[in-house]
CSV table of C-alpha atoms (C1' of nucleotides) in Angstrom, one decimal:
chain,number,residue,atom,x,y,z
A,1,MET,CA,-0.1,0.0,-0.3
A,2,SER,CA,1.2,3.8,-0.9
A,3,VAL,CA,3.2,2.6,-3.5
A,4,LYS,CA,3.9,5.2,-6.4
A,5,GLY,CA,5.0,2.7,-9.1
A,6,GLN,CA,8.0,1.5,-6.8
A,7,ARG,CA,8.1,-1.8,-5.7
A,8,GLY,CA,8.8,-2.6,-1.7
A,9,PRO,CA,8.8,-0.3,1.3
A,10,ARG,CA,9.7,3.1,0.7
A,11,LEU,CA,13.5,4.0,1.6
A,12,ARG,CA,13.3,7.4,4.2
A,13,ALA,CA,16.3,9.6,3.0
A,14,ASP,CA,17.9,9.9,6.2
A,15,VAL,CA,18.4,5.7,5.9
A,16,GLN,CA,20.5,6.2,2.7
A,17,ARG,CA,22.3,9.1,3.4
A,18,ASN,CA,23.7,6.9,7.3
A,19,ARG,CA,24.0,3.4,5.2
A,20,ALA,CA,26.2,5.8,2.3
A,21,ALA,CA,28.1,7.4,4.9
A,22,LEU,CA,28.4,4.1,7.1
A,23,LEU,CA,29.8,1.9,3.9
A,24,GLU,CA,32.5,4.9,3.1
A,25,ALA,CA,33.2,5.7,6.8
A,26,ALA,CA,33.8,1.9,7.2
A,27,GLN,CA,35.9,1.2,4.0
A,28,ARG,CA,38.3,4.1,5.7
A,29,HIS,CA,38.9,2.7,8.8
A,30,PHE,CA,39.2,-1.1,7.4
A,31,LEU,CA,41.7,0.5,5.0
A,32,ARG,CA,43.9,2.5,7.6
A,33,PHE,CA,43.4,-0.2,10.6
A,34,GLY,CA,42.1,-3.4,9.3
A,35,VAL,CA,38.8,-5.7,9.7
A,36,GLY,CA,39.6,-5.4,13.3
A,37,THR,CA,39.1,-2.1,13.6
A,38,SER,CA,36.6,-0.1,16.1
A,39,LEU,CA,32.9,0.3,15.1
A,40,GLU,CA,31.9,3.1,16.8
A,41,ALA,CA,34.7,4.7,16.0
A,42,VAL,CA,32.8,3.8,12.6
A,43,ALA,CA,29.6,5.0,13.3
A,44,LYS,CA,31.3,8.4,14.7
A,45,GLU,CA,33.5,9.0,11.6
A,46,ALA,CA,29.8,8.2,9.8
A,47,GLY,CA,28.0,11.1,12.1
A,48,VAL,CA,25.8,8.5,13.2
A,49,GLY,CA,24.8,6.5,16.9
A,50,PRO,CA,26.7,3.4,17.5
A,51,GLY,CA,22.9,1.8,17.5
A,52,THR,CA,22.4,3.2,13.8
A,53,LEU,CA,25.1,1.6,12.5
A,54,TYR,CA,24.2,-2.0,14.3
A,55,ARG,CA,20.2,-1.7,13.1
A,56,HIS,CA,21.9,-1.2,9.5
A,57,PHE,CA,24.8,-3.8,9.6
A,58,PRO,CA,23.5,-6.4,12.6
A,59,THR,CA,27.5,-7.4,12.5
A,60,ARG,CA,30.9,-6.7,11.6
A,61,GLU,CA,30.9,-9.5,9.3
A,62,ALA,CA,27.4,-7.8,7.6
A,63,LEU,CA,28.7,-4.4,7.6
A,64,LEU,CA,32.8,-6.1,6.3
A,65,ALA,CA,30.4,-8.3,3.4
A,66,ALA,CA,28.9,-4.7,2.5
A,67,VAL,CA,31.8,-2.8,2.1
A,68,LEU,CA,33.2,-5.7,0.2
A,69,GLN,CA,30.3,-6.1,-2.4
A,70,THR,CA,32.0,-3.5,-4.6
A,71,ARG,CA,35.2,-5.3,-4.9
A,72,SER,CA,33.4,-8.4,-5.6
A,73,GLU,CA,31.9,-7.1,-8.3
A,74,GLU,CA,35.4,-5.8,-9.9
A,75,LEU,CA,36.2,-9.4,-9.5
A,76,MET,CA,34.0,-10.7,-11.7
A,77,ALA,CA,34.5,-8.0,-13.6
A,78,ARG,CA,38.5,-9.9,-13.8
A,79,ARG,CA,36.8,-12.8,-14.6
A,80,ALA,CA,35.3,-12.4,-17.1
A,81,GLU,CA,38.3,-10.8,-18.3
A,82,ILE,CA,40.6,-13.9,-17.6
A,83,ALA,CA,37.8,-16.3,-19.3
A,84,GLN,CA,38.9,-14.6,-22.4
A,85,LEU,CA,42.6,-15.3,-21.9
A,86,GLY,CA,41.8,-18.8,-24.5
A,87,ASP,CA,45.0,-20.3,-22.2
A,88,ALA,CA,43.8,-22.4,-19.5
A,89,SER,CA,47.3,-22.1,-17.7
A,90,ARG,CA,47.0,-18.5,-17.7
A,91,ALA,CA,43.8,-17.9,-17.1
A,92,LEU,CA,44.2,-20.2,-13.8
A,93,ARG,CA,47.6,-18.9,-12.8
A,94,HIS,CA,45.6,-14.7,-13.3
A,95,TRP,CA,42.8,-15.7,-11.1
A,96,LEU,CA,44.6,-16.7,-8.3
A,97,ARG,CA,46.3,-14.0,-8.6
A,98,ALA,CA,43.0,-12.0,-8.8
A,99,MET,CA,41.4,-13.9,-5.8
A,100,GLU,CA,44.7,-12.9,-3.7
A,101,GLU,CA,44.5,-9.6,-4.5
A,102,TYR,CA,40.6,-9.7,-3.4
A,103,PHE,CA,41.5,-10.7,0.1
A,104,SER,CA,44.0,-8.7,0.5
A,105,ALA,CA,41.9,-5.1,0.3
A,106,PHE,CA,41.7,-5.1,4.0
A,107,SER,CA,44.4,-6.5,6.7
A,108,GLY,CA,42.7,-9.2,8.5
A,109,LEU,CA,40.7,-9.8,5.8
A,110,PRO,CA,41.5,-13.6,5.9
A,111,GLU,CA,40.2,-14.4,9.1
A,112,PRO,CA,36.4,-14.0,8.7
A,113,LEU,CA,36.6,-15.2,5.1
A,114,MET,CA,37.9,-18.7,6.7
A,115,ALA,CA,35.5,-18.3,9.3
A,116,ALA,CA,32.8,-18.2,6.3
A,117,ALA,CA,34.1,-20.6,4.2
A,118,ARG,CA,33.6,-23.0,7.4
A,119,ALA,CA,30.0,-21.7,8.4
A,120,GLN,CA,27.0,-24.4,7.2
A,121,GLU,CA,24.7,-22.0,8.7
A,122,PRO,CA,24.1,-19.6,6.4
A,123,GLY,CA,23.5,-16.5,8.9
A,124,ASN,CA,27.4,-15.8,7.9
A,125,PRO,CA,27.0,-12.9,5.1
A,126,LEU,CA,30.0,-13.9,3.9
A,127,THR,CA,29.7,-17.4,3.4
A,128,LEU,CA,27.9,-16.5,-0.2
A,129,PRO,CA,31.1,-14.1,-1.7
A,130,CYS,CA,33.2,-17.0,-0.2
A,131,ASP,CA,31.6,-19.9,-1.6
A,132,LEU,CA,31.5,-18.1,-5.0
A,133,LEU,CA,35.1,-18.0,-5.0
A,134,ILE,CA,35.4,-21.7,-4.5
A,135,THR,CA,33.5,-22.7,-7.3
A,136,THR,CA,34.8,-20.2,-9.9
A,137,THR,CA,38.1,-21.3,-8.8
A,138,GLU,CA,36.8,-25.4,-9.3
A,139,GLU,CA,35.9,-24.3,-12.7
A,140,TYR,CA,39.3,-22.5,-13.5
A,141,VAL,CA,40.7,-26.1,-11.6
A,142,ARG,CA,39.0,-28.2,-13.9
A,143,ALA,CA,39.8,-26.3,-17.5
A,144,ALA,CA,43.4,-26.4,-16.5
A,145,GLN,CA,43.7,-30.1,-16.6
A,146,LEU,CA,41.7,-30.7,-19.4
A,147,ALA,CA,44.4,-28.5,-20.9
A,148,GLY,CA,46.9,-30.6,-18.9
A,149,HIS,CA,48.5,-28.1,-17.0
A,150,ALA,CA,47.5,-29.1,-14.0
A,151,ARG,CA,47.7,-32.0,-12.0
A,152,ALA,CA,44.1,-34.4,-11.6
A,153,SER,CA,45.0,-34.4,-7.6
A,154,VAL,CA,44.7,-31.1,-6.9
A,155,THR,CA,41.1,-29.3,-6.0
A,156,GLY,CA,39.8,-25.6,-6.6
A,157,TYR,CA,39.3,-25.4,-2.8
A,158,ASP,CA,42.9,-26.2,-2.5
A,159,LEU,CA,43.7,-23.5,-4.7
A,160,PHE,CA,41.5,-21.1,-2.8
A,161,LEU,CA,43.0,-22.5,0.3
A,162,ALA,CA,46.8,-21.7,-0.9
A,163,ALA,CA,45.8,-18.2,-2.4
A,164,VAL,CA,43.9,-17.2,1.1
A,165,SER,CA,47.6,-18.3,3.1
A,166,VAL,CA,49.3,-16.1,0.9
A,167,ALA,CA,46.8,-12.9,1.5
A,168,TRP,CA,47.2,-13.9,5.1
A,169,ILE,CA,50.7,-14.2,5.1
A,170,LYS,CA,50.9,-10.7,3.2
A,171,GLY,CA,48.7,-9.0,5.8
A,172,THR,CA,51.3,-9.8,8.6
A,173,GLY,CA,53.9,-7.7,6.7
A,174,ALA,CA,56.5,-9.7,7.9
A,175,THR,CA,57.6,-10.1,4.3
A,176,ASP,CA,59.2,-8.7,1.2
A,177,GLU,CA,57.4,-9.0,-2.7
A,178,GLU,CA,59.9,-11.1,-3.0
A,179,SER,CA,59.5,-14.1,-0.5
A,180,LEU,CA,55.7,-13.4,-1.7
A,181,ASP,CA,56.9,-14.2,-5.3
A,182,ARG,CA,59.3,-16.9,-4.7
A,183,LEU,CA,55.9,-18.5,-2.4
A,184,ARG,CA,53.5,-18.0,-4.9
A,185,ALA,CA,55.9,-19.8,-7.0
A,186,LEU,CA,56.1,-22.8,-5.3
A,187,VAL,CA,52.4,-22.8,-5.3
A,188,GLU,CA,52.2,-23.1,-9.2
A,189,SER,CA,55.0,-25.7,-9.1
A,190,GLY,CA,53.1,-27.7,-6.7
A,191,TYR,CA,50.1,-28.0,-8.8
A,192,ARG,CA,51.4,-27.6,-12.3
A,193,GLU,CA,51.1,-31.0,-14.0
A,194,ARG,CA,54.9,-32.5,-13.9
A,195,GLU,CA,55.2,-34.2,-17.7
A,196,ASN,CA,53.1,-33.0,-20.9
A,197,PRO,CA,50.8,-36.5,-20.5
A,198,ALA,CA,50.9,-38.6,-23.6
B,1,MET,CA,75.2,-11.6,49.1
B,2,SER,CA,73.4,-13.2,51.6
B,3,VAL,CA,73.7,-16.4,49.8
B,4,LYS,CA,74.1,-19.7,50.8
B,5,GLY,CA,75.8,-21.3,47.7
B,6,GLN,CA,73.1,-20.1,44.7
B,7,ARG,CA,73.9,-17.4,42.6
B,8,GLY,CA,71.9,-14.9,41.5
B,9,PRO,CA,69.4,-13.4,43.9
B,10,ARG,CA,67.2,-15.7,46.1
B,11,LEU,CA,64.1,-16.5,44.7
B,12,ARG,CA,61.0,-16.3,47.0
B,13,ALA,CA,58.7,-18.8,47.9
B,14,ASP,CA,55.4,-17.4,46.3
B,15,VAL,CA,57.3,-16.3,43.6
B,16,GLN,CA,58.0,-19.9,42.4
B,17,ARG,CA,54.7,-21.3,43.3
B,18,ASN,CA,53.1,-18.4,41.5
B,19,ARG,CA,55.0,-18.6,38.0
B,20,ALA,CA,54.2,-21.8,38.3
B,21,ALA,CA,50.7,-21.6,38.8
B,22,LEU,CA,50.1,-19.1,36.5
B,23,LEU,CA,52.3,-21.2,33.4
B,24,GLU,CA,49.9,-24.4,34.5
B,25,ALA,CA,46.3,-22.5,33.9
B,26,ALA,CA,47.4,-20.3,30.6
B,27,GLN,CA,48.8,-23.9,29.1
B,28,ARG,CA,44.9,-24.8,29.8
B,29,HIS,CA,43.4,-21.8,28.7
B,30,PHE,CA,45.6,-21.6,25.1
B,31,LEU,CA,44.4,-25.2,25.0
B,32,ARG,CA,40.9,-24.5,25.3
B,33,PHE,CA,40.1,-20.6,24.2
B,34,GLY,CA,43.4,-20.1,22.3
B,35,VAL,CA,45.7,-17.4,22.5
B,36,GLY,CA,43.6,-14.8,22.7
B,37,THR,CA,41.9,-16.2,26.1
B,38,SER,CA,41.2,-13.7,28.7
B,39,LEU,CA,44.5,-13.2,30.8
B,40,GLU,CA,42.1,-12.3,33.8
B,41,ALA,CA,40.4,-15.6,33.6
B,42,VAL,CA,44.3,-17.2,33.0
B,43,ALA,CA,44.8,-15.8,37.0
B,44,LYS,CA,41.9,-16.2,38.0
B,45,GLU,CA,42.1,-19.6,37.7
B,46,ALA,CA,46.1,-19.5,38.6
B,47,GLY,CA,44.4,-18.0,42.1
B,48,VAL,CA,46.3,-14.9,42.0
B,49,GLY,CA,45.9,-11.3,40.6
B,50,PRO,CA,46.2,-9.5,37.6
B,51,GLY,CA,48.3,-7.8,39.0
B,52,THR,CA,50.5,-10.7,39.7
B,53,LEU,CA,50.0,-11.9,36.2
B,54,TYR,CA,51.2,-8.8,34.4
B,55,ARG,CA,54.6,-8.6,37.2
B,56,HIS,CA,55.6,-12.3,36.1
B,57,PHE,CA,54.9,-11.8,32.7
B,58,PRO,CA,54.6,-8.4,31.0
B,59,THR,CA,52.6,-9.2,27.7
B,60,ARG,CA,50.5,-12.1,26.6
B,61,GLU,CA,53.7,-12.6,24.1
B,62,ALA,CA,55.9,-13.3,27.4
B,63,LEU,CA,53.2,-15.5,28.5
B,64,LEU,CA,52.7,-17.7,25.5
B,65,ALA,CA,56.8,-17.8,25.3
B,66,ALA,CA,57.0,-19.3,28.6
B,67,VAL,CA,54.2,-21.5,28.1
B,68,LEU,CA,56.1,-22.6,24.8
B,69,GLN,CA,59.3,-23.0,26.3
B,70,THR,CA,58.6,-26.9,26.7
B,71,ARG,CA,57.3,-27.3,23.5
B,72,SER,CA,60.0,-25.7,22.0
B,73,GLU,CA,61.9,-28.2,23.6
B,74,GLU,CA,60.4,-31.2,22.0
B,75,LEU,CA,60.6,-29.7,19.0
B,76,MET,CA,64.4,-29.6,19.6
B,77,ALA,CA,64.6,-32.9,20.6
B,78,ARG,CA,63.2,-34.2,17.4
B,79,ARG,CA,65.0,-32.2,15.4
B,80,ALA,CA,68.0,-34.1,16.9
B,81,GLU,CA,66.3,-37.4,15.8
B,82,ILE,CA,65.3,-36.2,12.5
B,83,ALA,CA,68.6,-34.8,11.6
B,84,GLN,CA,69.9,-38.8,12.3
B,85,LEU,CA,67.5,-39.8,9.3
B,86,GLY,CA,70.4,-39.1,7.0
B,87,ASP,CA,68.2,-38.9,3.7
B,88,ALA,CA,67.7,-35.7,3.6
B,89,SER,CA,64.9,-35.3,1.5
B,90,ARG,CA,62.9,-37.4,4.4
B,91,ALA,CA,64.5,-35.1,7.4
B,92,LEU,CA,63.2,-32.2,5.6
B,93,ARG,CA,59.4,-33.1,5.3
B,94,HIS,CA,60.0,-34.9,8.7
B,95,TRP,CA,61.4,-31.2,10.2
B,96,LEU,CA,58.3,-29.4,8.3
B,97,ARG,CA,55.4,-31.5,9.6
B,98,ALA,CA,57.1,-31.4,12.9
B,99,MET,CA,57.1,-27.7,12.8
B,100,GLU,CA,53.7,-27.5,11.8
B,101,GLU,CA,52.2,-29.3,14.9
B,102,TYR,CA,54.4,-26.7,17.0
B,103,PHE,CA,52.6,-24.0,15.9
B,104,SER,CA,49.2,-26.3,15.7
B,105,ALA,CA,50.1,-26.2,19.6
B,106,PHE,CA,47.1,-23.5,20.5
B,107,SER,CA,44.3,-22.2,17.8
B,108,GLY,CA,45.4,-18.9,16.8
B,109,LEU,CA,49.6,-19.8,17.5
B,110,PRO,CA,50.7,-18.3,14.1
B,111,GLU,CA,49.8,-14.5,14.8
B,112,PRO,CA,51.7,-13.4,17.3
B,113,LEU,CA,54.6,-16.0,15.9
B,114,MET,CA,54.7,-13.5,12.8
B,115,ALA,CA,54.3,-10.8,14.4
B,116,ALA,CA,58.0,-11.9,16.4
B,117,ALA,CA,58.9,-13.1,12.9
B,118,ARG,CA,58.6,-9.3,11.9
B,119,ALA,CA,59.5,-7.7,14.5
B,120,GLN,CA,63.4,-6.8,14.2
B,121,GLU,CA,62.9,-4.9,17.8
B,122,PRO,CA,64.5,-8.1,20.3
B,123,GLY,CA,61.8,-7.1,22.8
B,124,ASN,CA,59.0,-9.7,21.6
B,125,PRO,CA,60.3,-13.0,23.6
B,126,LEU,CA,59.1,-15.0,20.5
B,127,THR,CA,61.8,-13.3,18.5
B,128,LEU,CA,64.2,-15.7,19.3
B,129,PRO,CA,62.5,-19.1,19.2
B,130,CYS,CA,61.3,-18.1,15.9
B,131,ASP,CA,64.7,-17.0,14.6
B,132,LEU,CA,65.5,-20.5,15.7
B,133,LEU,CA,63.4,-22.3,13.5
B,134,ILE,CA,63.8,-20.2,10.2
B,135,THR,CA,67.7,-20.8,11.3
B,136,THR,CA,66.8,-24.7,11.3
B,137,THR,CA,64.6,-24.9,8.4
B,138,GLU,CA,67.4,-22.9,6.2
B,139,GLU,CA,69.8,-26.1,7.2
B,140,TYR,CA,67.5,-28.6,6.5
B,141,VAL,CA,66.8,-27.2,2.9
B,142,ARG,CA,70.3,-26.5,2.5
B,143,ALA,CA,70.9,-30.2,2.8
B,144,ALA,CA,68.4,-30.8,0.8
B,145,GLN,CA,69.7,-29.2,-2.1
B,146,LEU,CA,73.3,-30.6,-1.8
B,147,ALA,CA,71.5,-33.6,-2.3
B,148,GLY,CA,69.3,-32.6,-5.2
B,149,HIS,CA,65.9,-33.3,-3.5
B,150,ALA,CA,65.1,-29.2,-3.4
B,151,ARG,CA,65.2,-26.5,-6.1
B,152,ALA,CA,67.8,-24.1,-5.8
B,153,SER,CA,65.2,-20.9,-5.4
B,154,VAL,CA,63.7,-22.7,-2.9
B,155,THR,CA,64.6,-20.7,0.6
B,156,GLY,CA,64.4,-22.3,4.1
B,157,TYR,CA,62.3,-18.8,4.9
B,158,ASP,CA,60.1,-19.9,2.1
B,159,LEU,CA,59.7,-23.3,3.7
B,160,PHE,CA,58.6,-21.6,7.1
B,161,LEU,CA,55.8,-19.3,6.0
B,162,ALA,CA,54.2,-22.2,4.2
B,163,ALA,CA,54.9,-24.2,7.3
B,164,VAL,CA,53.3,-21.4,8.9
B,165,SER,CA,50.3,-21.3,6.5
B,166,VAL,CA,49.0,-24.5,6.9
B,167,ALA,CA,49.0,-24.4,10.4
B,168,TRP,CA,46.9,-21.3,10.7
B,169,ILE,CA,44.7,-22.7,7.8
B,170,LYS,CA,44.5,-25.6,10.1
B,171,GLY,CA,43.7,-23.5,13.0
B,172,THR,CA,40.8,-22.1,11.3
B,173,GLY,CA,39.0,-25.4,11.5
B,174,ALA,CA,37.9,-24.7,7.9
B,175,THR,CA,38.9,-27.7,6.4
B,176,ASP,CA,39.2,-31.5,7.1
B,177,GLU,CA,42.9,-33.5,7.4
B,178,GLU,CA,42.2,-34.8,3.6
B,179,SER,CA,42.3,-30.9,2.3
B,180,LEU,CA,45.5,-30.5,4.6
B,181,ASP,CA,47.3,-33.6,3.1
B,182,ARG,CA,46.6,-32.2,-0.2
B,183,LEU,CA,47.8,-28.5,1.0
B,184,ARG,CA,51.1,-30.5,2.4
B,185,ALA,CA,51.4,-32.5,-1.0
B,186,LEU,CA,51.0,-28.9,-2.7
B,187,VAL,CA,53.6,-27.5,-1.1
B,188,GLU,CA,56.2,-30.2,-1.2
B,189,SER,CA,55.7,-31.0,-5.3
B,190,GLY,CA,56.7,-27.5,-5.3
B,191,TYR,CA,60.0,-27.7,-3.9
B,192,ARG,CA,61.2,-30.6,-4.8
B,193,GLU,CA,63.0,-30.5,-7.5
B,194,ARG,CA,61.8,-32.1,-10.9
B,195,GLU,CA,63.9,-34.2,-12.5
B,196,ASN,CA,67.7,-35.9,-11.0
B,197,PRO,CA,70.3,-33.4,-11.8
B,198,ALA,CA,72.9,-35.5,-14.2
C,1,DA,C1',0.7,24.3,4.8
C,2,DC,C1',-0.1,21.4,8.4
C,3,DC,C1',-1.3,16.8,10.9
C,4,DT,C1',-0.1,12.6,12.7
C,5,DG,C1',1.6,7.5,12.6
C,6,DT,C1',5.6,5.2,12.4
C,7,DC,C1',10.3,4.2,11.7
C,8,DG,C1',14.5,5.7,12.2
C,9,DC,C1',18.0,7.7,15.3
C,10,DG,C1',21.3,7.8,19.1
C,11,DG,C1',23.5,8.1,23.4
C,12,DA,C1',23.2,6.7,27.6
C,13,DG,C1',24.7,2.4,30.3
C,14,DG,C1',25.9,-2.7,31.2
C,15,DC,C1',29.2,-5.8,30.4
C,16,DA,C1',34.4,-7.6,29.6
C,17,DG,C1',38.5,-7.7,28.9
C,18,DC,C1',43.4,-4.8,29.6
C,19,DC,C1',46.6,-2.6,31.8
C,20,DT,C1',48.2,0.2,36.2
C,21,DC,C1',49.0,2.0,40.5
C,22,DC,C1',49.7,1.6,45.6
C,23,DG,C1',48.2,0.5,50.2
C,24,DT,C1',49.0,-4.0,52.0
C,25,DT,C1',50.9,-8.8,52.9
C,26,DT,C1',54.1,-11.7,53.2
C,27,DC,C1',58.4,-13.4,52.7
C,28,DA,C1',64.0,-14.3,53.7
C,29,DC,C1',68.0,-13.0,56.6
C,30,DT,C1',69.4,-11.6,60.9
D,1,DA,C1',61.2,-12.1,67.2
D,2,DG,C1',62.4,-8.0,64.6
D,3,DT,C1',63.0,-5.8,59.8
D,4,DG,C1',63.3,-4.1,55.1
D,5,DA,C1',62.3,-5.1,50.7
D,6,DA,C1',60.2,-7.4,47.4
D,7,DA,C1',56.1,-9.3,46.1
D,8,DC,C1',50.9,-9.4,46.1
D,9,DG,C1',45.7,-8.3,44.5
D,10,DG,C1',42.2,-5.6,43.6
D,11,DA,C1',40.2,-1.5,42.4
D,12,DG,C1',40.0,1.6,38.7
D,13,DG,C1',40.6,3.9,34.5
D,14,DC,C1',40.3,2.9,29.8
D,15,DT,C1',38.2,1.4,25.5
D,16,DG,C1',35.4,-1.8,22.7
D,17,DC,C1',30.9,-4.6,22.4
D,18,DC,C1',26.2,-4.5,21.7
D,19,DT,C1',20.9,-3.5,23.2
D,20,DC,C1',17.3,-0.8,24.8
D,21,DC,C1',13.8,2.7,24.5
D,22,DG,C1',12.5,7.8,24.7
D,23,DC,C1',12.9,11.4,21.6
D,24,DG,C1',13.0,13.2,17.0
D,25,DA,C1',12.3,13.1,12.1
D,26,DC,C1',10.2,12.2,7.9
D,27,DA,C1',6.2,10.6,4.4
D,28,DG,C1',1.6,10.2,3.1
D,29,DG,C1',-2.5,12.3,3.4
D,30,DT,C1',-5.9,16.0,4.4
DNA sequence: ACCTGTCGCGGAGGCAGCCTCCGTTTCACT
DNA sequence: AGTGAAACGGAGGCTGCCTCCGCGACAGGT
């Protein structure tokens, strides 16, 4: 009732404004202080009270998922590009790198992502994007296997874990880029087929 | 002065008692709740006030390092056993597995360990054991390389990172043992020399 | 333009954990 | 037993989490 042609309940102006301000403030704080940053500080910077923050985003994960939305879409765009590559081996490598960058968006991001990957209860708002990444990785792995570029024993989930691990290591700040490159190379030579099969 | 034959300042009985009680309580809590457990709860269980805990162990890391002391010694014992193996390839594999188990002693242990690996300031009491592990890994890697079982491009630090990563993944609880085994296999086939060199 | 019901706002407040400071107690040595 | 020094421990200040509810602002109708 009381609709002008739009479906669903009318959205109040302050609701939209607050939500946008919260997302922007959250992104800034996640970037600067990592995903563990104080939510009260986020609320304050957004110019709203803590109650408002928690009404919009009941959990830290919900806020995080909303902030990640943009990045997820960017990643899916890259996925489309990568799919055009043709070369299954290169495609897999690029996809893994793209995922790793996604995981490195904020320091401390790998932890909640792994928690979401574990969760069977669909309560966690990060579970959906997480499962999407795993599924996509499986597709790339399968293609690489068919082309003889990846071992049969490797699964998409394995390489998802590897990418998360590298991102985690990166996030600890205990390594320089050289070490990370060697780690990536280690993973790659780990999943690659050794000989060309007959 | 005023010594009965022991060197150094005399240790009061309550000091020793409290320290022992704290270490025991801390180990229990770290085992049950991970390294992030409430230090106040540890103090309470040990039957001392928070002030006493913080006097004995000024930081969480200091307490952790003290609790890990026993495990470090066990690991060094295994190191001695492993060194007897003769086969450099097997030795490296066993050592990596032993390190991984050490890292998995408590949930959440990898984080402070990586922070200690990063730290240049010697303030962190975990830095010393951490550096020891890295150095030891480098020895095993060098031996394996000389025997033609490991690629020249791999460093001890890389495999240290790999072991920490696997332990971290394990600690998230998002994976079963099968996945972990596949990850370990991935790492191993990543550092192994492909062909036997001439 | 005003009225009105509803929904969102926001801050006070309860809770938990961290860490410190200092009056009190306990110990060891004489 | 007496005494000085060192350790004890808990109160308290601080920060962050999250909830609850009275107040206020917004949208739709008149």
